[in-house]
DNA sequence: GCTGGGAGAGGCTTA
DNA sequence: TAAGCCTTTCCCAGC
């Protein structure tokens, strides 16, 4: 269902019906936006796209950037109301005679769309001056995305190929839960020393080293033994490299990108491909 | 501009025109999606909303969740092509006689929309079986959002109210750039000791302590002097608290919420309000 | 529910 | 451009 240049009351009705029936609602219109909650924001008048989803997600997009300019996560509720100058005046200064409304009866009328989140308490108010477009869609879709190459998956792959990193490296407690606490992979080297392995699917930065360092320290205290730490990532920043060396930790370069011929990881790549195809 | 249940060639033309003229394009249709790049993903057939923005941003939304299921950041380019079974067969197994096309001439025809990112090399392919809806919008909008309550802003406010944290605390190099490297605020206490302050606008977790610890250690080495570290946040998790104590760092509770009467931060709240109103 | 950490993170500022 | 870090981060898995 869709309508072009609907009146604000028409739009209100359409949107309410759509929300009620779980249809995705798209609105394009000239609006100003206010947000108050964990933080606050204001956006002056302009044309934007508003999206209301079945699960109560709420998005406001400008015609640029990937991320919405305002948003609410799933679960919020919506309120719609027609407001006009007379109403507003009444509320604030009492009834007045309408002025300047001869040219356009709607020029002072606005549609307010509020989306409210309970916890934390947050509210977005979209004040539409005009709506150029509303459409609603049933959106039949029972599929879920399958993602390949997440850190978790790479970790699994790496477990069976630990020798890629170092000869003689074996998982601690073979075929058992690796994720001890927050450590990605726990292993033992050929000298029987514990090795904590932190995996990053992208260029490792300072905080990755901080993390590994923390894990190593905790493991040392817990096991009361010497513990090595290896950071596995496709790249590392200079600062992180220096920090790593100061902490006596190690780096192993490993590229994970899918479908990239330059990522010639023995065995790993083919396994990824197999999973992906 | 909009069209309902367009043919795939019509949709192709409409979309190409819109991209060329920088109009935001909305497409609702039944499609399958494939992504290859830093990672990979597959999504089987279903109805989704596709958004193409002026700056080359690309979004695929299902009717749930806040985040797009697939996406490209600004700057990517688009390719559209009509594909059908005969074409496909030719490519793979040579010409064949068309079968089962009597009922619906378009049943084997597809519209492929590819969005390509240069660096890193990534590609999304959306294969439309049917398109129920296309609309394009000029989206006149020259406004930028003004956000209140970001950590940066809070840091600025706090600089002029350092005594809130501790009596006698003064900024190092008064009225000068504080952000030495990555340290939020550098100060001196009444005993002349350097104090590194890390500010978190929300509940502080382990990595916040890691961060502060790292800054303190670096500052110690750099200045070769005793250095205190204070974590300022509205809350702290138990794990972070323990870690903090082990590292001999300090915590100061400070609530930043906007419009929350419980946030009785002397001066800070009124300053925030002033900024927001 | 809280804690912890990844994300195809994106996006921003500064060097 | 890279580096570092914030985000109204969202989101998910574990506990």
XYZ file of C-alpha atoms (C1' of nucleotides) in Angstrom:
584
model
C 0.000 0.000 0.000
C 1.299 3.467 -0.786
C 0.157 7.029 -1.195
C 1.703 10.083 -2.726
C 1.522 13.462 -1.075
C -1.081 12.333 1.425
C -2.687 14.783 3.804
C -1.306 14.533 7.298
C -4.478 12.907 8.669
C -4.421 10.399 5.828
C -0.782 9.645 6.523
C -1.541 9.265 10.209
C -4.234 6.702 9.468
C -2.053 4.781 7.042
C 0.875 4.636 9.451
C -1.279 3.568 12.371
C -2.811 0.769 10.345
C 0.583 -0.394 9.184
C 2.058 -0.448 12.672
C -0.958 -2.325 13.926
C -0.647 -4.977 11.236
C 3.131 -5.315 11.464
C 3.821 -3.931 8.020
C 7.087 -2.159 7.385
C 6.356 1.532 7.019
C 8.339 3.946 4.870
C 7.773 7.663 5.178
C 9.469 10.400 3.214
C 8.767 13.894 4.364
C 9.987 17.244 5.532
C 10.508 17.048 9.254
C 12.465 18.173 12.272
C 13.659 15.686 14.837
C 14.410 15.740 18.513
C 15.907 12.974 20.606
C 16.239 12.765 24.367
C 17.550 9.854 26.333
C 21.017 8.574 27.091
C 22.111 11.549 25.068
C 20.186 14.148 23.128
C 20.035 15.472 19.600
C 18.311 17.993 17.418
C 17.942 18.091 13.677
C 16.318 21.022 11.930
C 13.902 20.865 9.073
C 14.716 18.784 6.025
C 13.552 15.808 4.001
C 14.309 12.389 5.434
C 13.326 8.770 5.192
C 11.684 7.223 8.244
C 11.430 3.464 8.646
C 9.225 1.667 11.152
C 9.702 -2.069 11.411
C 7.472 -4.834 12.673
C 9.520 -5.366 15.803
C 9.406 -1.728 16.785
C 12.731 -0.730 15.322
C 12.817 2.857 14.190
C 15.193 4.531 11.754
C 15.649 8.025 10.405
C 17.913 8.281 7.375
C 19.249 11.274 5.562
C 20.314 10.876 1.941
C 23.897 10.289 2.963
C 25.982 8.098 5.223
C 25.377 4.501 6.086
C 24.143 4.966 9.604
C 20.772 6.427 10.546
C 20.826 9.923 11.954
C 18.339 8.896 14.645
C 17.156 5.463 15.654
C 15.551 3.199 18.209
C 16.268 -0.501 18.647
C 13.490 -3.120 18.524
C 10.721 -2.941 21.085
C 9.739 0.677 21.131
C 6.192 1.929 20.817
C 4.783 4.697 18.663
C 2.419 7.586 19.059
C 0.967 9.728 16.315
C -0.835 13.006 16.695
C -1.961 15.865 14.526
C -0.957 19.199 15.929
C -1.631 22.669 14.701
C -0.942 26.209 15.713
C -4.358 26.665 17.306
C -3.871 23.599 19.491
C -0.430 24.725 20.447
C -1.615 28.233 21.221
C -4.387 26.892 23.350
C -1.971 24.854 25.334
C 0.371 27.691 25.920
C -1.422 31.004 25.675
C -5.076 30.132 25.280
C -7.323 30.408 22.207
C -6.439 32.895 19.540
C -7.875 33.764 16.205
C -6.254 31.919 13.366
C -4.161 34.128 11.150
C -2.516 33.640 7.803
C -4.240 30.373 7.092
C -6.166 31.488 4.055
C -3.534 30.485 1.534
C -3.010 26.997 2.843
C -5.216 25.451 5.419
C -2.514 22.951 6.360
C 0.397 25.299 6.585
C 0.286 25.344 10.370
C -0.628 21.722 10.795
C 1.970 19.129 11.769
C 2.084 15.398 12.259
C 4.045 14.302 15.279
C 5.475 10.806 15.348
C 6.944 9.764 18.667
C 8.850 6.567 19.245
C 9.358 5.622 22.853
C 11.744 3.165 24.406
C 11.113 1.965 27.926
C 14.540 1.026 29.220
C 16.505 3.072 29.066
C 13.857 5.745 28.831
C 14.309 7.374 25.470
C 12.165 9.265 23.059
C 12.396 10.472 19.514
C 9.979 13.025 18.170
C 9.616 13.534 14.455
C 7.600 16.589 13.523
C 6.416 16.394 9.935
C 5.566 19.597 8.131
C 4.712 17.773 4.933
C 4.751 14.165 3.897
C 5.578 13.492 0.281
C 5.248 9.770 0.472
C 4.080 6.865 2.606
C 4.177 3.197 1.780
C 3.693 0.058 3.809
C 4.840 -3.457 3.035
C 4.019 -6.903 4.298
C 7.618 -8.094 3.722
C 7.272 -11.845 3.761
C 10.696 -13.111 4.768
C 11.557 -16.127 6.870
C 15.229 -16.348 6.011
C 18.201 -15.550 8.197
C 21.550 -14.422 6.948
C 24.439 -16.839 7.068
C 27.684 -15.061 7.737
C 31.092 -16.544 7.034
C 34.417 -15.411 8.383
C 33.393 -14.151 11.798
C 36.035 -14.329 14.459
C 34.206 -17.182 16.115
C 34.230 -19.231 12.942
C 37.863 -18.451 12.231
C 38.688 -19.507 15.758
C 37.060 -22.863 15.110
C 38.994 -23.281 11.887
C 42.235 -22.323 13.523
C 41.778 -24.843 16.312
C 42.352 -27.700 13.913
C 45.291 -25.937 12.296
C 47.239 -24.631 15.242
C 50.458 -25.812 13.640
C 49.928 -22.967 11.163
C 50.960 -20.616 13.911
C 53.709 -22.692 15.400
C 54.939 -26.225 15.063
C 54.089 -28.339 18.065
C 51.263 -26.105 19.243
C 48.314 -28.135 20.509
C 44.980 -27.161 22.040
C 44.748 -27.414 25.773
C 42.476 -30.315 26.672
C 42.038 -31.526 23.174
C 38.532 -31.364 21.788
C 37.226 -29.595 24.801
C 35.825 -26.170 25.398
C 38.489 -23.649 24.540
C 36.826 -20.450 25.490
C 38.056 -20.417 29.043
C 36.610 -17.239 30.317
C 37.410 -14.725 27.662
C 40.478 -16.278 26.058
C 39.994 -17.030 22.389
C 42.219 -20.098 22.255
C 44.306 -21.749 24.945
C 47.127 -23.989 23.810
C 50.407 -25.561 24.846
C 53.645 -25.240 22.929
C 56.243 -27.942 22.325
C 57.934 -27.024 25.599
C 54.715 -27.519 27.513
C 54.223 -23.816 28.154
C 50.713 -22.414 28.184
C 49.945 -20.175 25.215
C 47.099 -17.700 25.167
C 46.029 -16.849 21.628
C 44.014 -13.756 20.833
C 42.490 -13.663 17.364
C 41.597 -10.488 15.502
C 39.963 -10.614 12.120
C 41.225 -7.152 11.274
C 44.242 -4.976 11.949
C 45.180 -5.235 15.608
C 45.290 -2.002 17.565
C 46.464 -1.007 21.008
C 43.435 -2.312 22.798
C 43.922 -5.748 21.279
C 47.310 -5.865 22.963
C 45.795 -4.602 26.202
C 43.306 -7.397 26.015
C 45.869 -10.101 25.360
C 48.093 -8.724 28.075
C 45.240 -8.868 30.545
C 44.390 -12.449 29.619
C 48.013 -13.503 29.944
C 48.367 -11.872 33.347
C 45.186 -13.460 34.613
C 46.208 -16.866 33.329
C 49.622 -16.515 34.917
C 48.070 -15.800 38.286
C 45.472 -18.503 37.904
C 47.838 -21.279 36.845
C 50.887 -19.919 38.618
C 53.071 -20.756 35.647
C 54.795 -19.122 32.739
C 52.380 -18.079 29.991
C 53.037 -16.930 26.453
C 50.657 -14.660 24.555
C 50.257 -14.619 20.788
C 48.221 -12.065 18.890
C 46.976 -13.442 15.576
C 45.744 -10.872 13.072
C 46.135 -9.899 9.414
C 48.013 -6.754 10.444
C 49.157 -4.761 13.430
C 49.565 -1.025 13.918
C 53.017 0.340 14.803
C 51.913 1.470 18.243
C 50.420 -1.896 19.005
C 53.594 -3.604 17.792
C 55.741 -1.559 20.152
C 53.391 -2.131 23.064
C 53.333 -5.835 22.277
C 57.110 -6.055 22.412
C 57.290 -4.148 25.673
C 54.881 -6.685 27.145
C 56.877 -9.611 25.773
C 53.979 -10.798 23.691
C 54.115 -12.170 20.164
C 52.455 -11.436 16.858
C 51.527 -13.848 14.105
C 50.296 -12.495 10.800
C 47.313 -14.297 9.314
C 45.019 -12.993 6.573
C 41.409 -14.122 6.621
C 39.723 -12.343 3.741
C 37.361 -14.458 1.710
C 37.767 -14.783 -2.018
C 41.027 -12.859 -1.953
C 43.791 -14.675 -3.830
C 46.424 -12.896 -1.777
C 45.207 -14.710 1.320
C 47.136 -17.873 0.815
C 46.571 -19.565 4.097
C 47.417 -23.182 3.825
C 44.316 -25.238 4.380
C 42.437 -22.427 6.070
C 41.408 -20.738 2.861
C 40.125 -23.877 1.274
C 38.140 -24.682 4.385
C 36.630 -21.216 4.312
C 35.754 -21.657 0.651
C 34.164 -24.980 1.355
C 32.060 -23.420 4.045
C 31.103 -20.494 1.882
C 30.193 -22.361 -1.282
C 8.809 9.264 -8.462
C 7.471 5.816 -7.749
C 6.083 2.764 -9.433
C 4.158 -0.231 -8.191
C 4.944 -3.743 -9.371
C 7.194 -2.532 -12.173
C 8.647 -4.950 -14.651
C 12.273 -5.698 -14.030
C 13.454 -3.681 -17.058
C 11.312 -0.754 -15.923
C 12.740 -1.011 -12.443
C 16.250 -1.167 -13.877
C 15.687 2.036 -15.818
C 14.137 3.827 -12.856
C 16.961 2.840 -10.531
C 19.668 3.794 -13.002
C 18.114 7.202 -13.516
C 17.821 7.744 -9.795
C 21.432 6.806 -9.090
C 22.573 9.059 -11.906
C 20.638 12.017 -10.546
C 21.555 11.447 -6.904
C 18.062 10.611 -5.772
C 17.562 8.288 -2.853
C 16.246 5.005 -4.168
C 13.956 2.665 -2.279
C 13.307 -0.821 -3.588
C 11.074 -3.451 -2.069
C 11.261 -6.854 -3.639
C 11.822 -10.550 -3.354
C 15.521 -11.203 -3.598
C 18.470 -13.307 -2.575
C 21.711 -11.689 -1.491
C 25.349 -12.608 -1.561
C 28.260 -10.733 -0.051
C 31.969 -11.314 -0.497
C 34.785 -9.266 0.931
C 36.386 -9.002 4.342
C 33.901 -11.712 5.210
C 31.099 -13.359 3.280
C 27.377 -13.873 3.644
C 24.416 -15.472 1.982
C 20.736 -14.746 2.381
C 18.107 -16.840 0.629
C 15.022 -15.577 -1.060
C 12.718 -13.193 0.788
C 11.256 -9.714 0.661
C 13.541 -6.883 1.731
C 13.982 -3.167 1.525
C 16.985 -1.897 -0.402
C 18.200 1.676 -0.030
C 20.646 3.424 -2.304
C 21.832 6.834 -1.196
C 23.312 9.742 -3.072
C 26.785 9.195 -1.662
C 26.872 5.556 -2.679
C 25.781 4.110 0.633
C 23.894 0.897 0.272
C 21.548 -0.800 2.731
C 19.529 -3.995 2.792
C 16.936 -4.164 5.546
C 14.739 -6.992 6.655
C 11.535 -6.162 8.524
C 13.244 -6.636 11.860
C 16.263 -5.471 13.790
C 17.810 -2.088 13.690
C 20.870 -2.923 11.681
C 20.882 -3.666 7.967
C 21.449 -7.281 7.051
C 23.871 -6.231 4.312
C 25.411 -2.874 3.606
C 28.093 -0.826 1.962
C 29.488 2.440 3.295
C 29.529 5.605 1.148
C 31.497 5.583 -2.060
C 30.555 2.346 -3.697
C 29.387 2.014 -7.283
C 26.454 0.135 -8.709
C 25.783 -2.163 -11.623
C 22.419 -3.335 -12.844
C 21.733 -6.135 -15.268
C 18.804 -8.219 -16.425
C 19.567 -11.897 -16.370
C 17.512 -14.861 -17.422
C 17.770 -18.599 -17.537
C 18.708 -18.688 -21.195
C 21.585 -16.311 -20.611
C 22.732 -18.313 -17.661
C 22.467 -21.600 -19.513
C 24.445 -20.217 -22.411
C 27.196 -19.163 -20.108
C 27.424 -22.478 -18.384
C 26.164 -25.273 -20.574
C 25.515 -23.714 -23.937
C 22.154 -22.921 -25.593
C 19.149 -24.932 -24.537
C 15.524 -24.818 -25.378
C 13.500 -22.780 -22.935
C 11.158 -24.822 -20.811
C 8.318 -24.010 -18.506
C 8.084 -20.388 -19.543
C 4.609 -20.510 -20.965
C 2.839 -19.547 -17.777
C 4.921 -16.493 -17.021
C 7.408 -15.063 -19.422
C 9.299 -13.362 -16.591
C 9.478 -16.281 -14.223
C 13.078 -17.004 -15.140
C 14.143 -13.414 -15.450
C 16.073 -11.699 -12.703
C 17.408 -8.251 -11.997
C 20.886 -8.237 -10.538
C 21.987 -5.231 -8.519
C 25.646 -5.213 -7.603
C 27.262 -2.712 -5.286
C 31.023 -2.622 -5.358
C 33.464 -1.135 -2.924
C 37.016 -0.490 -3.997
C 39.015 -0.610 -0.785
C 38.714 -3.020 0.715
C 37.482 -4.913 -2.309
C 33.949 -5.943 -1.496
C 30.857 -6.776 -3.426
C 27.199 -7.307 -2.705
C 24.920 -8.940 -5.224
C 21.180 -8.627 -4.879
C 19.252 -10.901 -7.200
C 15.652 -9.743 -7.551
C 13.051 -12.271 -8.614
C 10.252 -9.721 -8.395
C 10.098 -6.081 -7.452
C 6.933 -4.934 -5.782
C 7.896 -1.372 -5.405
C 10.415 1.289 -6.439
C 10.478 4.928 -5.465
C 13.082 7.647 -5.763
C 13.325 10.881 -3.852
C 15.198 14.107 -4.232
C 15.521 14.536 -0.448
C 16.378 18.184 -0.060
C 18.201 18.391 3.245
C 21.037 20.670 4.211
C 20.880 20.214 7.948
C 23.286 18.358 10.191
C 22.385 16.731 13.447
C 23.532 18.325 16.673
C 24.307 15.748 19.277
C 24.517 16.466 23.006
C 26.088 14.371 25.667
C 28.933 12.810 23.739
C 32.014 11.948 25.703
C 33.923 14.717 24.025
C 31.396 17.305 25.109
C 31.283 15.956 28.639
C 35.058 16.101 28.745
C 34.959 19.763 27.821
C 32.416 20.469 30.548
C 34.392 18.550 33.114
C 37.576 20.463 32.380
C 36.132 23.569 33.943
C 34.762 21.633 36.906
C 37.659 19.405 37.860
C 37.111 20.200 41.528
C 33.960 18.080 41.228
C 36.181 15.048 41.166
C 38.626 16.168 43.778
C 39.417 19.346 45.567
C 42.600 20.935 44.345
C 42.593 19.149 41.013
C 43.702 21.445 38.205
C 44.241 20.902 34.497
C 47.807 20.490 33.381
C 48.792 23.475 31.284
C 45.735 25.497 32.012
C 43.571 26.354 29.066
C 45.594 24.322 26.676
C 44.952 21.227 24.668
C 44.549 18.359 27.092
C 44.295 15.463 24.726
C 47.895 14.395 24.988
C 47.900 11.483 22.676
C 44.863 9.591 23.755
C 44.478 10.684 27.352
C 41.082 12.247 28.010
C 42.201 14.695 30.670
C 45.568 15.298 32.281
C 45.599 17.071 35.631
C 47.619 17.676 38.772
C 46.355 17.077 42.289
C 46.963 19.237 45.352
C 50.189 17.338 46.042
C 51.466 18.087 42.598
C 51.074 14.534 41.371
C 50.080 13.929 37.778
C 46.558 12.562 37.404
C 45.339 10.814 34.277
C 41.556 10.922 33.977
C 39.622 8.565 31.738
C 36.024 9.521 31.151
C 33.236 7.103 30.199
C 29.753 8.298 29.446
C 28.331 4.924 30.383
C 29.084 2.073 32.747
C 32.797 1.382 32.757
C 33.890 -2.128 31.813
C 37.127 -4.056 31.825
C 38.544 -2.465 28.744
C 38.038 0.999 30.199
C 40.343 -0.025 33.031
C 42.795 -1.519 30.546
C 42.808 1.766 28.719
C 43.386 3.853 31.830
C 46.061 1.474 33.044
C 47.882 1.750 29.754
C 47.764 5.550 29.808
C 49.040 5.659 33.356
C 51.917 3.310 32.605
C 52.893 5.264 29.505
C 52.729 8.559 31.343
C 54.835 7.149 34.184
C 57.545 6.110 31.776
C 57.348 9.324 29.827
C 57.471 11.677 32.792
C 59.418 9.379 35.073
C 57.219 10.311 38.007
C 54.376 8.975 40.097
C 51.062 9.076 38.254
C 47.531 8.539 39.526
C 44.735 7.278 37.349
C 41.075 8.083 37.883
C 38.232 6.466 35.991
C 35.206 8.741 35.849
C 31.921 7.111 34.877
C 28.309 6.841 36.022
C 28.873 3.204 37.013
C 31.423 0.430 36.965
C 31.024 -3.307 36.556
C 32.225 -5.572 39.392
C 34.951 -7.112 37.256
C 36.222 -3.709 36.238
C 36.153 -2.572 39.881
C 38.314 -5.495 40.966
C 40.735 -4.991 38.097
C 40.901 -1.290 38.914
C 41.843 -1.999 42.511
C 44.494 -4.507 41.502
C 46.039 -1.834 39.315
C 45.868 0.771 42.090
C 43.622 3.000 40.073
C 40.659 5.022 41.325
C 37.012 5.341 40.418
C 34.842 8.410 40.637
C 31.116 8.070 40.074
C 29.614 10.777 37.936
C 26.192 10.644 36.306
C 25.834 12.488 33.031
C 22.278 11.746 32.023
C 20.390 14.579 30.413
C 17.113 15.661 31.915
C 17.483 13.217 34.780
C 16.748 14.843 38.129
C 18.941 12.292 39.885
C 21.935 13.660 38.059
C 22.733 16.414 40.466
C 26.078 17.404 39.138
C 26.881 20.824 40.341
C 27.038 23.162 37.405
C 27.451 20.322 34.954
C 23.771 19.614 34.597
C 22.796 23.204 34.086
C 25.548 23.566 31.548
C 24.280 20.525 29.715
C 20.766 21.880 29.725
C 21.977 25.186 28.411
C 23.703 23.406 25.578
C 20.679 21.285 24.786
C 17.956 23.891 24.880
C 19.054 -9.491 34.162
C 24.298 -8.112 33.886
C 28.966 -8.891 31.942
C 31.953 -9.160 28.265
C 33.374 -8.653 23.655
C 32.816 -8.898 18.510
C 31.290 -6.210 14.350
C 32.102 -7.091 7.165
C 31.593 -2.589 12.747
C 31.138 2.945 11.016
C 32.629 7.423 11.660
C 35.429 11.143 13.604
C 39.586 13.767 14.855
C 44.285 14.444 14.730
C 49.010 13.716 13.352
C 46.349 8.384 4.813
C 46.883 5.836 9.096
C 46.097 5.507 14.107
C 43.440 5.585 17.823
C 39.018 5.668 19.950
C 33.925 6.856 20.666
C 29.247 5.135 19.563
C 22.265 7.026 21.813
C 26.983 1.903 19.504
C 23.879 -2.883 18.453
C 24.024 -7.562 19.069
C 24.881 -12.049 20.872
C 26.451 -15.562 23.939
C 27.221 -16.987 28.933
C 26.262 -16.863 33.355
